[in-house]
CSV table of C-alpha atoms in Angstrom, one decimal:
chain,number,residue,atom,x,y,z
A,29,MET,CA,82.0,30.8,11.8
A,30,MET,CA,80.8,34.1,14.1
A,31,LEU,CA,79.6,36.2,11.0
A,32,CYS,CA,78.2,32.3,9.9
A,33,LYS,CA,76.6,31.5,13.0
A,34,SER,CA,74.7,35.3,13.3
A,35,LEU,CA,73.2,35.1,9.8
A,36,VAL,CA,72.4,31.5,10.4
A,37,ALA,CA,70.4,33.3,13.9
A,38,PHE,CA,69.0,36.4,11.5
A,39,SER,CA,67.7,33.3,8.8
A,40,TYR,CA,65.5,31.8,11.4
A,41,LEU,CA,64.1,35.2,13.2
A,42,CYS,CA,63.2,35.7,9.5
A,43,LEU,CA,61.3,32.7,9.1
A,44,VAL,CA,60.0,32.3,12.8
A,45,MET,CA,58.3,36.0,12.0
A,46,ALA,CA,57.1,34.5,8.3
A,47,VAL,CA,55.0,31.7,10.0
A,48,SER,CA,53.9,33.9,12.9
A,49,SER,CA,52.2,36.6,10.3
A,50,ILE,CA,50.8,33.5,8.9
A,51,ALA,CA,49.3,32.5,11.7
A,52,GLN,CA,48.0,35.8,12.5
A,53,SER,CA,45.5,36.2,9.5
A,54,PRO,CA,42.4,34.7,8.9
A,55,PRO,CA,41.4,32.0,6.6
A,56,VAL,CA,39.9,32.7,3.0
A,57,LEU,CA,36.5,31.7,3.4
A,58,ASP,CA,34.1,29.8,1.0
A,59,THR,CA,30.1,30.3,0.1
A,60,GLU,CA,30.0,27.4,2.9
A,61,GLY,CA,31.6,28.7,5.5
A,62,ARG,CA,35.0,26.8,4.4
A,63,PRO,CA,38.4,27.3,4.6
A,64,LEU,CA,40.2,27.9,1.0
A,65,GLN,CA,42.7,25.3,0.8
A,66,ILE,CA,45.7,24.3,-1.5
A,67,ASN,CA,45.2,21.8,-3.9
A,68,VAL,CA,41.5,21.9,-3.9
A,69,GLU,CA,39.7,23.5,-7.2
A,70,TYR,CA,37.4,26.9,-6.8
A,71,PHE,CA,34.9,28.9,-9.2
A,72,ILE,CA,35.8,32.5,-8.3
A,73,LYS,CA,32.8,34.4,-9.1
A,74,PRO,CA,30.9,38.0,-8.0
A,75,ALA,CA,29.9,38.6,-4.8
A,76,ILE,CA,26.6,40.5,-6.5
A,77,THR,CA,23.9,38.4,-8.5
A,78,ASP,CA,23.0,39.7,-12.2
A,79,VAL,CA,26.3,41.1,-13.8
A,80,ALA,CA,28.0,38.3,-15.0
A,81,GLY,CA,29.5,34.9,-14.8
A,82,ASN,CA,32.2,33.6,-12.8
A,83,LEU,CA,36.1,34.7,-14.2
A,84,THR,CA,37.0,32.4,-17.1
A,85,LEU,CA,40.2,33.3,-19.5
A,86,LEU,CA,39.6,35.3,-23.0
A,87,THR,CA,40.8,37.3,-25.8
A,88,ARG,CA,41.5,40.4,-25.9
A,89,LYS,CA,41.7,42.4,-29.3
A,90,GLY,CA,41.3,39.6,-31.3
A,91,ASP,CA,45.4,38.4,-29.7
A,92,GLN,CA,44.6,34.8,-29.8
A,93,CYS,CA,47.7,35.0,-26.8
A,94,PRO,CA,48.5,35.9,-24.1
A,95,PHE,CA,44.8,34.8,-22.5
A,96,HIS,CA,43.9,37.5,-20.4
A,97,VAL,CA,41.5,36.5,-16.8
A,98,GLY,CA,37.7,38.2,-17.3
A,99,GLN,CA,34.2,37.0,-16.7
A,100,VAL,CA,31.7,34.3,-19.0
A,101,PRO,CA,29.1,36.7,-19.9
A,102,LEU,CA,25.9,36.1,-17.5
A,103,ARG,CA,23.6,34.9,-19.6
A,104,SER,CA,25.9,32.0,-21.4
A,105,GLN,CA,25.7,27.9,-21.0
A,106,GLU,CA,29.8,28.9,-20.1
A,107,ILE,CA,30.7,28.1,-16.2
A,108,GLY,CA,34.4,29.1,-16.2
A,109,PHE,CA,37.0,27.6,-15.1
A,110,GLY,CA,38.0,26.8,-11.7
A,111,VAL,CA,41.0,27.5,-10.2
A,112,THR,CA,43.6,26.5,-7.7
A,113,PHE,CA,45.7,28.1,-4.6
A,114,THR,CA,48.7,28.4,-4.1
A,115,PRO,CA,50.9,30.3,-1.2
A,116,TYR,CA,54.4,32.1,-1.8
A,117,LEU,CA,55.1,30.4,1.8
A,118,PRO,CA,55.9,27.1,2.1
A,119,GLY,CA,53.8,24.7,4.5
A,120,GLU,CA,50.8,26.5,5.0
A,121,ASP,CA,47.3,24.1,3.5
A,122,THR,CA,45.0,27.1,4.7
A,123,ILE,CA,44.5,30.4,2.3
A,124,ARG,CA,45.3,33.2,3.9
A,125,GLU,CA,44.0,37.3,3.8
A,126,GLY,CA,46.6,38.9,3.0
A,127,ARG,CA,48.9,36.4,1.8
A,128,ASP,CA,51.1,36.2,-1.4
A,129,LEU,CA,49.4,33.5,-3.4
A,130,LYS,CA,49.3,32.1,-6.8
A,131,VAL,CA,46.3,31.6,-9.0
A,132,VAL,CA,46.3,28.7,-11.8
A,133,PHE,CA,43.1,27.9,-14.0
A,134,GLN,CA,42.6,24.6,-14.3
A,135,ALA,CA,42.6,24.6,-17.5
A,136,PHE,CA,44.1,23.9,-21.3
A,137,SER,CA,45.1,26.3,-23.2
A,138,ILE,CA,45.9,27.1,-26.8
A,139,CYS,CA,48.9,29.5,-26.0
A,140,ILE,CA,51.8,27.2,-25.2
A,141,THR,CA,52.3,29.1,-21.6
A,142,SER,CA,50.6,28.3,-18.1
A,143,THR,CA,47.1,29.4,-17.3
A,144,ALA,CA,48.8,31.4,-13.8
A,145,TRP,CA,47.7,34.6,-13.0
A,146,ARG,CA,49.6,37.3,-14.1
A,147,VAL,CA,49.8,41.5,-13.9
A,148,GLY,CA,50.2,42.7,-17.7
A,149,GLU,CA,52.1,45.7,-18.7
A,150,THR,CA,50.0,48.9,-18.5
A,151,ASP,CA,48.0,49.7,-20.7
A,152,PRO,CA,48.7,52.5,-22.5
A,153,THR,CA,45.2,53.6,-23.6
A,154,THR,CA,43.3,52.5,-19.8
A,155,GLY,CA,46.4,53.3,-18.0
A,156,ARG,CA,45.4,50.0,-16.2
A,157,ARG,CA,47.1,46.6,-15.7
A,158,PHE,CA,44.7,43.8,-17.0
A,159,VAL,CA,45.4,40.1,-15.6
A,160,GLU,CA,46.4,37.9,-18.2
A,161,THR,CA,47.8,34.4,-17.6
A,162,GLY,CA,51.5,32.9,-18.7
A,163,ASP,CA,54.8,31.9,-17.2
A,164,ASN,CA,55.9,34.0,-14.1
A,165,ASP,CA,57.9,33.1,-11.4
A,166,THR,CA,58.7,37.1,-10.1
A,167,ALA,CA,56.4,39.2,-8.0
A,168,THR,CA,53.9,40.1,-10.9
A,169,GLY,CA,53.2,36.7,-10.9
A,170,TYR,CA,51.4,36.1,-6.8
A,171,PHE,CA,48.3,37.7,-6.1
A,172,ARG,CA,46.4,38.7,-2.8
A,173,ILE,CA,43.0,38.1,-1.5
A,174,ASP,CA,41.5,41.0,0.9
A,175,ARG,CA,38.8,40.8,2.9
A,176,ASP,CA,36.9,44.5,3.3
A,177,ASN,CA,35.1,46.0,6.5
A,178,PHE,CA,31.9,44.2,5.5
A,179,GLY,CA,33.2,41.0,4.8
A,180,ILE,CA,33.4,41.2,1.6
A,181,TYR,CA,36.9,39.9,-0.7
A,182,ASN,CA,38.3,41.6,-3.1
A,183,ILE,CA,41.6,39.9,-5.1
A,184,GLY,CA,44.9,42.7,-5.8
A,185,TRP,CA,48.3,42.8,-6.4
A,186,CYS,CA,50.7,44.5,-3.1
A,187,PRO,CA,53.5,41.8,-2.2
A,188,SER,CA,54.2,41.1,0.6
A,189,ASP,CA,55.5,38.2,1.4
A,190,VAL,CA,57.7,38.1,-2.2
A,191,PRO,CA,60.9,39.8,-2.0
A,192,ILE,CA,60.6,43.1,-4.7
A,193,ARG,CA,63.2,46.0,-5.4
A,194,GLY,CA,61.4,49.7,-4.6
A,195,ARG,CA,57.7,50.2,-3.5
A,196,PRO,CA,55.4,48.3,-5.8
A,197,ARG,CA,52.4,50.1,-7.5
A,198,CYS,CA,49.5,48.0,-5.6
A,199,GLY,CA,46.1,48.0,-7.0
A,200,ARG,CA,42.7,45.8,-6.6
A,201,ALA,CA,41.4,44.0,-8.9
A,202,GLY,CA,38.0,45.4,-10.8
A,203,ILE,CA,36.0,44.5,-14.5
A,204,LEU,CA,36.7,47.0,-17.1
A,205,ILE,CA,34.3,45.9,-20.1
A,206,GLU,CA,36.0,46.5,-23.4
A,207,LYS,CA,34.0,46.2,-26.6
A,208,GLY,CA,31.2,44.1,-24.5
A,209,LEU,CA,34.1,41.8,-22.5
A,210,ARG,CA,34.2,42.0,-18.8
A,211,LEU,CA,38.3,42.2,-18.1
A,212,LEU,CA,40.6,41.7,-14.9
A,213,ALA,CA,42.4,44.7,-14.3
A,214,LEU,CA,44.1,46.7,-11.9
A,215,ASP,CA,44.5,50.0,-10.7
A,216,GLY,CA,40.3,51.1,-10.6
A,217,SER,CA,37.3,50.2,-7.9
A,218,ALA,CA,37.4,47.0,-6.3
A,219,PHE,CA,35.2,44.6,-7.9
A,220,PRO,CA,33.3,42.2,-4.9
A,221,PHE,CA,34.4,38.4,-5.2
A,222,GLU,CA,33.4,35.1,-3.2
A,223,PHE,CA,34.5,31.4,-4.1
A,224,VAL,CA,32.6,28.7,-4.7
A,225,ARG,CA,34.3,24.9,-4.4
A,226,ALA,CA,34.4,23.3,-7.5
């Protein structure tokens, strides 16, 4: 009985600590200065101009599935796909900096999988991990949005809320150009992004 009460008290303490750490994290802001919200669709676009367009679904190396996350070419008529964000920790309506979250394209796919983002395997040629889409409820399916010292947002993968065994190989998302495609990949220089409400 005493052990049971101790476990309940410990669980409650962990929950209080998690909620207080969320409250201390500032919200991620869109281009209008409003906090990002769950169940609201956003376009993720470069924070620098004249590079490329919004993030979208792309195929790589002639494979149809899985789709990879990449950028619409600069002079394309396409606008990419909007995404929604869902925090890992329940009870939060606002997307906060440095917290684990799911990113899901609001699009239909010919692949029989989800359009949720996940970290792919290390590519033997580049040594980097591409961001792809598909079903995944493990830590590889949760990302985070961080802000640098200049107030610019970067997307990264480094689980802090999601339980994970061992020490994660954290990485920031940048753009890797492969055969003319601009693909989102971890383990390189971070790329600056901003969020536009759809």
